[in-house]
Amino acid sequence: MATALSLAPSSADPTFAELLAARPSLSMHAHDGLLFEDVPLARVAAEHGTPTWVYSAGTLRRRFRALRAALDGAGLRAGIHYAAKANDSQAVLRVLRGEGAGADIVSAGELRATMAAGIPAAETVFSGVGKTADEIRFALGHGIYQLNAESAEEIAMISAAAVALGVRAPVSLRVNPDVDARTHAKITTGKADNKFGIPFEDAAALYAHMAALPGIRPIGIATHIGSQITDGMSAFRAAYARLAELVGALREQGLPVERIDCGGGLGIPYRDEPAPTPEALAGAIKATLGHLGLPVMLEPGRWLVGPAGVLLASVVLQKQGAARRFLVLDAAMNDLIRPAMYEAWHGILPVSPVAHVAPLSPADVVGPVCESGDTFAKGRALPILSPGECVAFLDAGAYGAVMSSTYNARPLAAEVMVDGHRCAVIRPRQTHEDLLAHQRLPEWLTA
């Protein structure tokens, strides 16, 4: 397992000070404790309870602008389409739309969410390997900017839907370049044995077939090789070089290519691992695709929103086991599933300024869910924390709340956004009554 994705302890774990220094939106105040932007997280916990997701609007803006500047600085004509699957909160979508983001979606539900947040379908890319006929019709009916087709069967479905609606569907062919992104096995998408995309050796022939079908306007090619890629630019360069090769082959056949979709995948440093910069990604795109003279598209998700969120949790109790100390929190794997699913490492900071400088000792950080997998960290160096004290899980803005569940009949956590000194609830905490409200009993059980 890659170090960056391991929840296991390490002598090289970054210190609290190092975690803070690498995250400019967070700071430790001698009186107010841990601040996110200018808002004390202790105040958020006191006013809204825990567990609570907290998102930083300022961080979203800064990161989007940094990516935009890197692409512009490389002289690229590049569109940025935020991958809504990373965090589909209406407030998050609104902030990014305010910066000029389009959207990348993988379901009709996400298309509805992004449109509700002000991102039109005309600036939205519809990706995903399993679009239904109803979803295709819904997207075409709203003027979708681009459908990324992932199979010959899907292309036939798109053609039939477009003909029935009397429109020409803008279709890009998602190509699987058979490139190993060297990320976690569950989030790699560009290898030959993954379910995504068209095998590279079949792409040119299928593109030509697609161009001859009624109702389809072939507009280009797309790829996405995985998520949380931190191992330099080699995988990106290899994938984009294959796309350049394919564009050349398509042009030789006289087939139209309007743009190239470079996908997402740029990783973030959850721990202290080196992570590639937007400038490095822009340089890789320029070096491999720049000579084609085509506009490109990017679909970042985690890179934009991961560092813009924390999960705030309270200590329920400390349990001294036979050989280890357990720090039991009110947050659980149903809230943040990444450690259980991917063995992902998240920084954990005490919110109290006193705890921030207290002596440290190893602790296993766990939740109250009835699963041994409900473990956030093992042997993490943390102070003694009393019931009611708070901690913050860092870099939890991506694939956090969107992957939450109500397992063990635990209501979904509240969501809050901070912006400078301002703080507002953007999704109220679910109640136990809410959990039962939509359930129905068959009549034979109500007698």
PDB file of N, CA and C in Angstrom, residues 436-442:
ATOM      1  N   LEU A 436     -36.682   8.070   9.649  1.00  0.00           N
ATOM      2  CA  LEU A 436     -37.886   7.242   9.569  1.00  0.00           C
ATOM      3  C   LEU A 436     -38.955   7.829   8.665  1.00  0.00           C
ATOM      4  N   ALA A 437     -38.825   9.101   8.317  1.00  0.00           N
ATOM      5  CA  ALA A 437     -39.923   9.819   7.660  1.00  0.00           C
ATOM      6  C   ALA A 437     -40.329   9.225   6.323  1.00  0.00           C
ATOM      7  N   HIS A 438     -39.392   8.662   5.589  1.00  0.00           N
ATOM      8  CA  HIS A 438     -39.709   8.183   4.234  1.00  0.00           C
ATOM      9  C   HIS A 438     -39.898   6.667   4.179  1.00  0.00           C
ATOM     10  N   GLN A 439     -39.914   6.018   5.329  1.00  0.00           N
ATOM     11  CA  GLN A 439     -40.154   4.591   5.342  1.00  0.00           C
ATOM     12  C   GLN A 439     -41.656   4.297   5.362  1.00  0.00           C
ATOM     13  N   ARG A 440     -42.047   3.184   4.751  1.00  0.00           N
ATOM     14  CA  ARG A 440     -43.438   2.791   4.695  1.00  0.00           C
ATOM     15  C   ARG A 440     -43.562   1.320   5.116  1.00  0.00           C
ATOM     16  N   LEU A 441     -44.674   1.000   5.768  1.00  0.00           N
ATOM     17  CA  LEU A 441     -44.962  -0.372   6.137  1.00  0.00           C
ATOM     18  C   LEU A 441     -46.005  -0.954   5.196  1.00  0.00           C
ATOM     19  N   PRO A 442     -45.833  -2.209   4.774  1.00  0.00           N
ATOM     20  CA  PRO A 442     -46.894  -2.846   3.988  1.00  0.00           C
ATOM     21  C   PRO A 442     -48.137  -3.004   4.858  1.00  0.00           C
TER      22      PRO A 442
END
